[in-house]
Amino acid sequence: MSIQLLTTPYGPRAADTLHGVVSRAKTDDPLAPVSIVVPTNYVGVATRRMLAESRHGAVTPAGDGIVGVTLLTLYRIAEMVGAPHLAAAGRRPVSTPVIAAAIRTVLSSEPGMFADVAEHPTTEESLVRAHHELSDLDTSQLDLLAQQSDRAADVVRIHRATRATLTDDWYDEHDLMDSAVTVIGDGSAVLADLGTIAIYLPQRFSNPQAALVRALAEHAPVTMIAGCTGVERADEVVRTTCARVGLDLGGGASAEPNGTIPTPHGSRLLSASDADDEVRAAVRIVVEALRDGVPLERMAILYGSEEPYARIVHEQLEAAGIAHNGAAVRTVAESVVGHTLLGALALPDHDFRRQDVLALLASAPVRGDDGRLVPVSAWERVSRRAGVVRGVGEWRRRLDGRIEERTEELAAERVRTDRDPRVRSLEREIAHAASLRDFVQQLAAELDATQLPPTWEGKAAWAHALLRWLLGERVTANDGPTTRCAPPNGSNRHSTDSPASTASNPRPRWRCSAAPSRWSSTAASVAWAGSGRGS
């Protein structure tokens, strides 16, 4: 069999084309299986709703709705076909942390030109990204790349050594695709369940993914519905994908009456004095469309660069009270919660230096056991006068010494009078020294690496508990991604079942769940902001 190629513009025309492919596959049998390969699961959800609601007409003569239609990604097909074969060999799907651990092992034994930076986190992150990218290349391509420079040769060597370390017990996407191709060639019962295959609006296919599509086409009818914009540069990714599966994008049958994809163009041009004025004009267009009955989920505001438009668009939509969804204008690390967590995690690296501890306290709304903000200024003064430099033991000894010294002075002052302002000053300093000592000891216990849970789920729960202990209710205050947190069973701030904490102030445990977000389908009304030319 061969792959049928249909080209179509994005949007309603693409949906019409897909509807036609599914309808033809079900002409004789409404229960005939049809598999629609989508680029992402979000596209799959939107496509399923579109077909089920019969927006473009009924899929079968039997009536509205769909049955026997499966929407899945190409990776999911590979899992269905190839994963059982790999599991039988005792291999498991690899994850990024496992790859990072393998790369650290390779660097520790033979770092090559990365010897001076082998332990730097950025080196590991960069090599993990390179490993993912190089997984798309075959042996001859890797050999050619290694010949380009000494650094390229070392990166390829580390990539190959990492694959050799993992190959007996783990498999990546490349291995999964190869396994699926092999199983399909031997004849797989899954193919009958897939039925007619429609590849809907494909984007970038790696070489292993393209090989899987070609293998599927040899045993089942496959139709590729390629979305085109009419702009050569914009269509380059789709053109490359078609070439990898053996198709010519320019030679496919077009869904357009005249056989060509019209080039998109703007329908309205506005002049603006600056970026803020541009965004305000775009927001006014959104409001006008909303008044005309266009739902918000069918609109989009596009901009050419994140700076300064991402922030301005968010601010203007918030000011207008318009619900919106899009990329965050700042990272979690830039939020109070993220900054606090990273700052706390870095304290053990420098043995709880005084300047680091106080910098963390000064930059975050850290709260004490009474729910009030900790007295950062008073803690700074008492730790400075006590001569604390670093080390949890030194914090305890120096502050205990300061408390003992001040307690003796307080006793002497009370012999003279109980009403002297110095008595109250000494009492406050002793209380601040004691609370700071207890806080640092508890913080060190919370950050004890030997008490961390072994799983990622456990580490995430531990991080949530640490933040709740440091920030209290502030962790839920519109800071970074929306998160709902609540104590289990309506308990108080601290639970009493943690062995990793002191009996008087145990580690808190909390349940946290991220609020879901809804993603809209293809926008019907588009406003463009930020051409870079003030218009």
Coordinates of C-alpha atoms in Angstrom, one line a residue:
M1 CA 0.0 0.0 0.0
S2 CA 1.0 3.6 -0.4
I3 CA 0.3 6.8 1.6
Q4 CA -2.3 9.2 0.2
L5 CA -1.4 12.8 0.7
L6 CA -4.0 15.6 1.0
T7 CA -3.0 19.2 1.5
T8 CA -5.3 21.7 3.1
P9 CA -5.2 25.0 4.9
Y10 CA -5.3 24.9 8.7
G11 CA -8.6 25.6 10.5
P12 CA -12.1 24.6 9.3
R13 CA -10.8 23.4 5.9
A14 CA -8.6 20.9 7.6
A15 CA -11.5 19.7 9.8
D16 CA -13.6 19.3 6.6
T17 CA -10.9 17.2 5.0
L18 CA -10.6 15.0 8.0
H19 CA -14.3 14.6 8.2
G20 CA -14.4 13.4 4.6
V21 CA -11.6 10.9 5.2
V22 CA -13.4 9.4 8.2
S23 CA -16.8 9.4 6.4
R24 CA -15.4 7.5 3.4
A25 CA -13.8 4.9 5.7
K26 CA -17.2 4.3 7.4
T27 CA -19.4 4.4 4.3
D28 CA -20.0 0.7 4.2
D29 CA -19.7 0.0 7.9
P30 CA -20.3 2.6 10.7
L31 CA -18.4 0.4 13.1
A32 CA -15.3 0.2 10.9
P33 CA -12.2 1.1 12.9
V34 CA -10.5 4.4 12.1
S35 CA -7.4 5.7 13.8
I36 CA -6.6 9.4 13.7
V37 CA -2.9 10.2 14.5
V38 CA -2.7 13.7 16.0
P39 CA 0.4 15.8 16.8
T40 CA -0.6 16.3 20.5
N41 CA -3.2 15.1 22.9
Y42 CA -4.7 18.6 23.0
V43 CA -5.4 18.4 19.3
G44 CA -6.9 14.9 19.9
V45 CA -9.4 16.2 22.5
A46 CA -10.5 19.1 20.2
T47 CA -10.8 16.8 17.2
R48 CA -12.8 14.2 19.1
R49 CA -15.3 16.9 20.2
M50 CA -15.5 18.3 16.7
L51 CA -16.3 14.9 15.1
A52 CA -18.7 13.9 17.9
E53 CA -20.7 17.2 17.7
S54 CA -21.0 16.7 13.9
R55 CA -20.0 20.3 13.3
H56 CA -19.1 19.4 9.7
G57 CA -21.9 16.9 9.3
A58 CA -22.5 13.4 10.5
V59 CA -19.6 11.0 10.1
T60 CA -21.8 8.1 9.2
P61 CA -25.3 7.7 7.7
A62 CA -26.5 6.2 11.0
G63 CA -26.6 9.6 12.6
D64 CA -24.6 12.0 14.8
G65 CA -21.7 11.0 17.1
I66 CA -18.7 8.8 16.5
V67 CA -18.0 5.1 17.3
G68 CA -14.9 3.1 16.4
V69 CA -12.7 6.2 16.0
T70 CA -9.5 6.3 18.0
L71 CA -7.4 9.5 18.4
L72 CA -3.8 8.9 19.4
T73 CA -0.3 10.1 18.9
L74 CA 2.3 8.3 16.8
Y75 CA 4.2 7.6 20.1
R76 CA 1.1 5.9 21.5
I77 CA 0.9 3.6 18.4
A78 CA 4.5 2.7 18.9
E79 CA 3.8 1.9 22.6
M80 CA 0.8 -0.3 21.6
V81 CA 2.8 -2.2 19.0
G82 CA 6.5 -2.2 20.2
A83 CA 6.4 -1.8 24.0
P84 CA 5.3 -5.4 24.8
H85 CA 8.2 -6.7 22.8
L86 CA 10.7 -4.5 24.7
A87 CA 9.1 -5.3 28.1
A88 CA 9.5 -9.0 27.4
A89 CA 13.2 -8.4 27.0
G90 CA 13.3 -6.8 30.5
R91 CA 13.7 -3.2 29.2
R92 CA 11.8 -0.2 30.6
P93 CA 11.1 3.3 29.2
V94 CA 13.9 5.6 30.1
S95 CA 13.3 9.0 31.7
T96 CA 15.4 12.2 31.7
P97 CA 16.7 11.6 35.3
V98 CA 17.9 8.2 34.3
I99 CA 19.7 9.6 31.2
A100 CA 21.2 12.3 33.4
A101 CA 22.5 9.7 35.8
A102 CA 24.0 7.7 32.9
I103 CA 25.7 10.8 31.6
R104 CA 27.2 11.5 35.0
T105 CA 28.6 8.0 35.1
V106 CA 30.2 8.5 31.7
L107 CA 31.7 11.8 32.7
S108 CA 33.1 10.4 35.9
S109 CA 35.0 7.7 34.1
E110 CA 36.0 9.5 30.9
P111 CA 35.1 13.2 30.8
G112 CA 37.3 14.0 27.8
M113 CA 37.4 17.8 27.1
F114 CA 34.6 18.3 29.7
A115 CA 37.0 17.4 32.6
D116 CA 37.0 20.9 34.0
V117 CA 33.3 21.3 34.0
A118 CA 32.2 17.7 34.4
E119 CA 30.4 18.3 37.7
H120 CA 28.7 21.6 36.6
P121 CA 24.9 21.2 36.4
T122 CA 24.8 23.1 33.1
T123 CA 27.2 20.6 31.5
E124 CA 24.8 17.7 32.5
E125 CA 21.7 19.6 31.2
S126 CA 23.4 20.4 27.9
L127 CA 24.5 16.9 27.3
V128 CA 21.1 15.5 28.2
R129 CA 19.6 17.8 25.5
A130 CA 22.3 16.8 23.0
H131 CA 21.5 13.1 23.8
H132 CA 17.8 13.6 22.9
E133 CA 18.7 15.4 19.7
L134 CA 21.4 12.9 18.6
S135 CA 19.0 10.0 19.2
D136 CA 17.4 11.0 15.9
L137 CA 20.6 10.2 13.9
D138 CA 21.8 6.9 12.6
T139 CA 25.3 5.5 12.8
S140 CA 26.6 7.1 9.6
Q141 CA 25.2 10.5 10.5
L142 CA 26.8 10.3 13.9
D143 CA 30.1 9.4 12.3
L144 CA 29.9 12.4 10.0
L145 CA 29.0 14.7 12.9
A146 CA 31.9 13.5 15.0
Q147 CA 34.3 14.5 12.2
Q148 CA 33.3 18.2 12.4
S149 CA 35.4 19.1 15.5
D150 CA 36.9 17.8 18.7
R151 CA 34.0 19.0 20.8
A152 CA 31.5 17.3 18.4
A153 CA 33.5 14.1 18.6
D154 CA 33.4 14.2 22.4
V155 CA 29.6 14.9 22.5
V156 CA 29.0 12.0 20.1
R157 CA 31.3 9.7 22.2
I158 CA 29.4 10.6 25.4
H159 CA 26.1 10.0 23.5
R160 CA 27.1 6.6 22.3
A161 CA 28.5 5.6 25.7
T162 CA 25.3 6.7 27.4
R163 CA 23.2 4.6 25.0
A164 CA 25.5 1.6 25.6
T165 CA 25.1 2.1 29.4
L166 CA 21.3 2.1 29.1
T167 CA 20.5 -0.2 26.3
D168 CA 20.3 -3.5 28.3
D169 CA 17.7 -2.2 30.8
W170 CA 16.1 0.8 29.2
Y171 CA 14.7 2.0 25.9
D172 CA 14.1 5.5 24.5
E173 CA 11.8 6.7 21.8
H174 CA 14.2 5.6 19.0
D175 CA 14.3 2.1 20.4
L176 CA 10.5 2.0 20.8
M177 CA 10.0 3.1 17.2
D178 CA 12.5 0.5 15.9
S179 CA 10.8 -2.2 17.9
A180 CA 7.4 -1.2 16.5
V181 CA 8.7 -1.3 13.0
T182 CA 10.1 -4.8 13.6
V183 CA 6.8 -6.1 15.1
I184 CA 4.7 -4.6 12.3
G185 CA 7.0 -6.3 9.7
D186 CA 6.4 -9.6 11.5
G187 CA 2.7 -9.0 11.5
S188 CA 0.9 -7.5 14.5
A189 CA -2.7 -8.1 15.6
V190 CA -2.9 -4.4 16.6
L191 CA -3.0 -3.4 13.0
A192 CA -6.5 -4.8 12.6
D193 CA -7.7 -2.7 15.5
L194 CA -6.2 0.4 14.0
G195 CA -8.1 0.0 10.8
T196 CA -7.8 3.0 8.4
I197 CA -5.2 5.4 9.6
A198 CA -5.5 9.2 9.1
I199 CA -2.4 11.3 10.0
Y200 CA -4.0 14.7 10.9
L201 CA -1.9 17.9 10.5
P202 CA 1.5 16.3 11.1
Q203 CA 4.4 18.5 12.3
R204 CA 8.0 17.4 12.7
F205 CA 8.6 13.6 12.4
S206 CA 12.0 12.2 13.4
N207 CA 13.6 9.6 11.2
P208 CA 12.4 6.7 13.5
Q209 CA 8.8 8.1 13.5
A210 CA 8.9 8.4 9.7
A211 CA 10.1 4.8 9.5
L212 CA 7.1 3.8 11.6
V213 CA 4.7 5.6 9.3
R214 CA 6.2 3.9 6.2
A215 CA 5.9 0.5 8.0
L216 CA 2.2 1.2 8.8
A217 CA 1.5 2.1 5.2
E218 CA 2.7 -1.3 4.0
H219 CA 0.0 -3.1 6.0
A220 CA -2.9 -0.6 6.4
P221 CA -4.5 2.3 4.4
V222 CA -2.8 5.5 5.5
T223 CA -3.9 9.1 4.5
M224 CA -1.8 12.1 5.5
I225 CA -3.7 15.4 5.8
A226 CA -0.9 17.9 5.7
G227 CA -1.7 21.5 6.8
C228 CA -0.2 24.2 4.7
T229 CA -0.1 28.0 5.1
G230 CA 1.0 28.9 1.5
V231 CA 4.2 30.5 3.0
E232 CA 7.3 28.5 2.0
R233 CA 9.3 29.1 5.2
A234 CA 6.3 28.3 7.4
D235 CA 5.6 25.0 5.6
E236 CA 9.3 23.9 5.7
V237 CA 8.7 21.5 8.7
V238 CA 5.7 19.8 7.1
R239 CA 7.6 19.6 3.8
T240 CA 10.5 17.9 5.5
T241 CA 8.2 15.5 7.3
C242 CA 6.5 14.5 4.0
A243 CA 9.9 13.9 2.4
R244 CA 10.9 11.6 5.3
V245 CA 7.9 9.4 4.7
G246 CA 8.5 9.4 0.9
L247 CA 6.0 12.1 -0.2
D248 CA 6.3 15.3 -2.1
L249 CA 4.2 18.1 -0.4
G250 CA 3.8 19.9 -3.7
G251 CA 2.5 16.7 -5.4
G252 CA -0.4 16.0 -3.0
A253 CA -4.1 16.3 -3.8
S254 CA -5.3 19.7 -2.5
A255 CA -8.6 20.1 -0.7
E256 CA -9.0 23.5 -2.3
P257 CA -11.1 23.8 -5.4
N258 CA -8.3 25.4 -7.5
G259 CA -5.7 23.1 -6.1
T260 CA -3.7 25.8 -4.4
I261 CA -3.4 27.0 -0.8
P262 CA -4.2 30.7 -0.5
T263 CA -1.5 32.8 1.2
P264 CA -2.9 34.3 4.5
H265 CA -3.0 38.0 4.8
G266 CA -4.3 40.6 7.3
S267 CA -7.7 42.1 6.9
R268 CA -7.1 45.2 9.0
L269 CA -4.1 47.5 9.6
L270 CA -3.8 49.9 12.5
S271 CA -1.1 52.4 13.4
A272 CA 0.1 52.7 17.0
S273 CA 2.5 55.0 18.7
D274 CA 4.2 52.4 20.9
A275 CA 3.9 48.8 22.2
D276 CA 1.3 49.6 24.9
D277 CA -0.9 51.3 22.3
E278 CA -0.5 48.3 20.0
V279 CA -1.7 45.9 22.7
R280 CA -4.6 48.2 23.7
A281 CA -5.7 48.2 20.1
A282 CA -5.6 44.4 20.0
V283 CA -7.6 44.1 23.2
R284 CA -10.2 46.5 21.7
I285 CA -10.5 44.2 18.7
V286 CA -11.0 41.2 21.0
V287 CA -13.8 43.2 22.9
E288 CA -15.4 44.1 19.5
A289 CA -15.4 40.4 18.4
L290 CA -16.8 39.3 21.8
R291 CA -19.7 41.8 21.4
D292 CA -20.3 40.3 18.0
G293 CA -20.8 36.9 19.5
V294 CA -17.3 35.3 18.9
P295 CA -16.5 33.2 22.0
L296 CA -13.2 33.9 23.8
E297 CA -11.9 30.4 23.1
R298 CA -12.0 31.2 19.4
M299 CA -9.7 34.2 19.6
A300 CA -6.0 34.7 19.8
I301 CA -3.6 37.6 20.2
L302 CA -0.3 37.0 18.5
Y303 CA 3.0 38.9 19.0
G304 CA 6.4 38.7 17.3
S305 CA 8.6 38.8 20.4
E306 CA 8.2 38.1 24.1
E307 CA 9.8 41.4 25.0
P308 CA 7.9 43.6 25.8
Y309 CA 4.6 42.2 24.4
A310 CA 4.1 39.1 26.6
R311 CA 4.0 41.2 29.8
I312 CA 1.9 44.0 28.3
V313 CA -0.7 41.6 26.8
H314 CA -1.1 39.9 30.1
E315 CA -1.4 43.2 32.0
Q316 CA -3.9 44.7 29.5
L317 CA -6.1 41.6 29.5
E318 CA -6.1 41.5 33.3
A319 CA -7.0 45.2 33.4
A320 CA -9.9 44.6 31.0
G321 CA -11.1 41.6 33.0
I322 CA -10.9 39.3 30.1
A323 CA -10.2 35.6 30.9
H324 CA -7.2 34.4 29.0
N325 CA -4.7 31.5 28.7
G326 CA -1.1 31.6 27.5
A327 CA 2.5 31.3 28.3
A328 CA 3.5 32.6 31.8
V329 CA 5.2 36.0 31.8
R330 CA 7.7 34.7 34.4
T331 CA 9.1 31.4 35.4
V332 CA 8.3 29.6 38.6
A333 CA 11.9 30.2 39.7
E334 CA 11.3 34.0 39.5
S335 CA 8.3 33.8 41.8
V336 CA 8.4 34.1 45.6
V337 CA 7.7 30.4 46.0
G338 CA 10.4 29.4 43.5
H339 CA 13.0 31.8 44.8
T340 CA 12.3 30.6 48.4
L341 CA 12.6 26.9 47.5
L342 CA 15.8 27.4 45.5
G343 CA 17.3 29.6 48.2
A344 CA 16.5 27.0 50.9
L345 CA 17.9 24.1 48.9
A346 CA 21.2 26.0 48.4
L347 CA 21.8 26.6 52.1
P348 CA 23.5 23.2 52.8
D349 CA 25.9 23.7 49.9
H350 CA 27.7 26.5 51.9
D351 CA 27.1 25.1 55.4
F352 CA 24.3 27.5 56.3
R353 CA 26.4 30.6 56.0
R354 CA 25.0 33.5 58.0
Q355 CA 24.7 35.8 55.0
D356 CA 22.8 33.1 53.0
V357 CA 20.3 32.3 55.8
L358 CA 19.6 36.0 56.3
A359 CA 19.4 36.7 52.6
L360 CA 16.7 34.0 52.3
L361 CA 14.8 35.4 55.3
A362 CA 15.0 39.0 53.9
S363 CA 13.8 38.0 50.4
A364 CA 10.8 35.9 51.3
P365 CA 7.8 36.3 53.7
V366 CA 9.0 33.6 56.0
R367 CA 6.7 33.0 59.0
G368 CA 7.2 31.6 62.4
D369 CA 5.2 29.0 64.3
D370 CA 2.8 31.8 65.4
G371 CA 2.0 32.6 61.8
R372 CA 3.7 36.0 62.0
L373 CA 6.6 37.2 59.8
V374 CA 9.9 36.4 61.5
P375 CA 11.8 39.4 62.9
V376 CA 14.6 39.5 60.3
S377 CA 16.2 42.7 61.4
A378 CA 16.3 41.5 65.1
W379 CA 17.7 38.1 64.0
E380 CA 20.3 39.8 61.9
R381 CA 21.5 41.9 64.8
V382 CA 21.6 39.1 67.4
S383 CA 23.4 36.7 65.0
R384 CA 26.0 39.4 64.1
R385 CA 26.6 40.2 67.8
A386 CA 26.9 36.5 68.6
G387 CA 29.6 36.2 65.9
V388 CA 27.9 33.5 63.8
V389 CA 29.7 32.7 60.5
R390 CA 28.6 29.3 59.3
G391 CA 27.7 25.8 60.3
V392 CA 24.7 24.5 62.2
G393 CA 26.8 23.6 65.2
E394 CA 28.2 27.1 65.3
W395 CA 24.8 28.7 65.1
R396 CA 23.8 26.7 68.1
R397 CA 27.0 27.3 70.2
R398 CA 27.2 31.0 69.4
L399 CA 23.5 31.7 70.0
D400 CA 23.5 29.6 73.2
G401 CA 26.6 31.6 74.4
R402 CA 24.8 34.8 73.6
I403 CA 21.7 33.7 75.5
E404 CA 23.8 32.7 78.5
E405 CA 25.7 36.0 78.5
R406 CA 22.5 38.1 78.2
T407 CA 20.7 36.0 80.8
E408 CA 23.4 36.8 83.3
E409 CA 23.2 40.5 82.5
L410 CA 19.4 40.3 82.8
A411 CA 19.7 38.8 86.3
A412 CA 22.0 41.5 87.3
E413 CA 19.7 44.2 86.0
R414 CA 16.7 42.7 87.7
V415 CA 18.5 42.9 91.1
R416 CA 18.6 46.7 90.6
T417 CA 15.1 47.2 89.1
D418 CA 12.4 45.4 87.1
R419 CA 11.3 48.6 85.4
D420 CA 14.5 49.5 83.6
P421 CA 14.1 49.6 79.7
R422 CA 17.3 47.6 79.5
V423 CA 15.5 44.7 81.2
R424 CA 12.9 44.6 78.4
S425 CA 15.6 45.0 75.8
L426 CA 17.6 42.0 77.2
E427 CA 14.4 39.9 77.4
R428 CA 13.7 40.6 73.7
E429 CA 17.2 39.8 72.6
I430 CA 17.2 36.5 74.5
A431 CA 13.9 35.6 73.0
H432 CA 15.1 36.5 69.5
A433 CA 18.3 34.5 69.9
A434 CA 16.4 31.5 71.1
S435 CA 13.8 31.6 68.3
L436 CA 16.6 32.1 65.7
R437 CA 18.5 29.1 67.1
D438 CA 15.5 26.9 67.0
F439 CA 14.6 28.1 63.5
V440 CA 18.0 27.3 62.1
Q441 CA 18.1 23.9 63.8
Q442 CA 14.6 23.0 62.4
L443 CA 15.6 24.3 58.9
A444 CA 18.7 22.2 58.9
A445 CA 16.6 19.2 59.9
E446 CA 14.2 19.9 57.1
L447 CA 17.0 20.1 54.6
D448 CA 18.9 17.0 55.8
A449 CA 19.6 15.1 52.5
T450 CA 19.6 11.7 54.3
Q451 CA 15.9 12.2 55.2
L452 CA 14.7 12.9 51.6
P453 CA 12.2 10.5 50.1
P454 CA 13.6 8.2 47.4
T455 CA 10.9 8.9 44.8
W456 CA 10.2 12.0 42.7
E457 CA 6.6 12.0 44.1
G458 CA 8.0 11.9 47.6
K459 CA 10.4 14.7 46.9
A460 CA 7.7 16.9 45.4
A461 CA 5.5 16.3 48.5
W462 CA 8.5 17.1 50.7
A463 CA 9.1 20.4 48.8
H464 CA 5.4 21.4 49.3
A465 CA 5.7 20.6 53.0
L466 CA 8.9 22.7 53.3
L467 CA 7.3 25.7 51.6
R468 CA 4.2 25.4 53.8
W469 CA 6.4 25.4 56.8
L470 CA 8.4 28.5 55.6
L471 CA 5.7 30.5 54.0
G472 CA 2.5 29.3 55.6
E473 CA -0.7 30.3 53.7
R474 CA 1.5 32.6 51.4
V475 CA 2.3 29.5 49.2
T476 CA -1.2 29.7 47.7
A477 CA -1.2 33.5 47.0
N478 CA -1.3 34.0 43.2
D479 CA 2.4 33.5 43.0
G480 CA 3.5 31.4 40.0
P481 CA 1.2 28.5 38.9
T482 CA -2.2 28.3 40.6
T483 CA -2.0 25.6 43.3
R484 CA -4.6 24.6 45.9
C485 CA -3.1 23.3 49.2
A486 CA -4.8 22.2 52.3
P487 CA -3.8 20.3 55.4
P488 CA -5.0 16.7 55.6
N489 CA -8.2 16.1 57.6
G490 CA -8.4 19.7 58.7
S491 CA -5.3 19.3 60.9
N492 CA -3.3 22.2 62.3
R493 CA -0.2 23.6 60.6
H494 CA 2.1 20.8 61.7
S495 CA 1.4 17.1 61.7
T496 CA 2.8 14.7 64.2
D497 CA 3.8 11.7 62.2
S498 CA 7.1 12.7 60.7
P499 CA 10.2 10.9 62.0
A500 CA 12.5 13.4 60.3
S501 CA 11.7 16.3 62.7
T502 CA 11.9 17.1 66.3
A503 CA 9.0 16.1 68.5
S504 CA 8.1 19.7 69.4
N505 CA 8.0 21.0 65.8
P506 CA 7.6 18.1 63.3
R507 CA 7.7 18.3 59.6
P508 CA 4.3 19.3 58.1
R509 CA 2.6 17.1 55.5
W510 CA 0.2 18.6 53.0
R511 CA -1.9 17.6 50.0
C512 CA -1.5 19.9 47.0
S513 CA -3.2 19.7 43.6
A514 CA -2.5 22.0 40.6
A515 CA -5.6 23.7 39.2
P516 CA -6.2 22.4 35.6
S517 CA -6.2 24.8 32.7
R518 CA -8.2 24.6 29.5
W519 CA -6.7 24.9 26.1
S520 CA -8.7 26.3 23.2
S521 CA -8.8 24.9 19.7
T522 CA -7.9 26.8 16.5
A523 CA -8.7 30.5 16.8
A524 CA -11.3 32.0 14.5
S525 CA -10.6 35.6 15.3
V526 CA -7.0 36.8 15.5
A527 CA -5.5 40.1 16.5
W528 CA -1.8 40.7 15.8
A529 CA 0.3 42.8 18.1
G530 CA 3.9 43.8 17.8
S531 CA 5.1 44.1 14.3
G532 CA 8.1 45.9 15.5
R533 CA 7.3 48.9 13.3
G534 CA 4.7 50.5 15.5
S535 CA 1.8 49.3 13.5

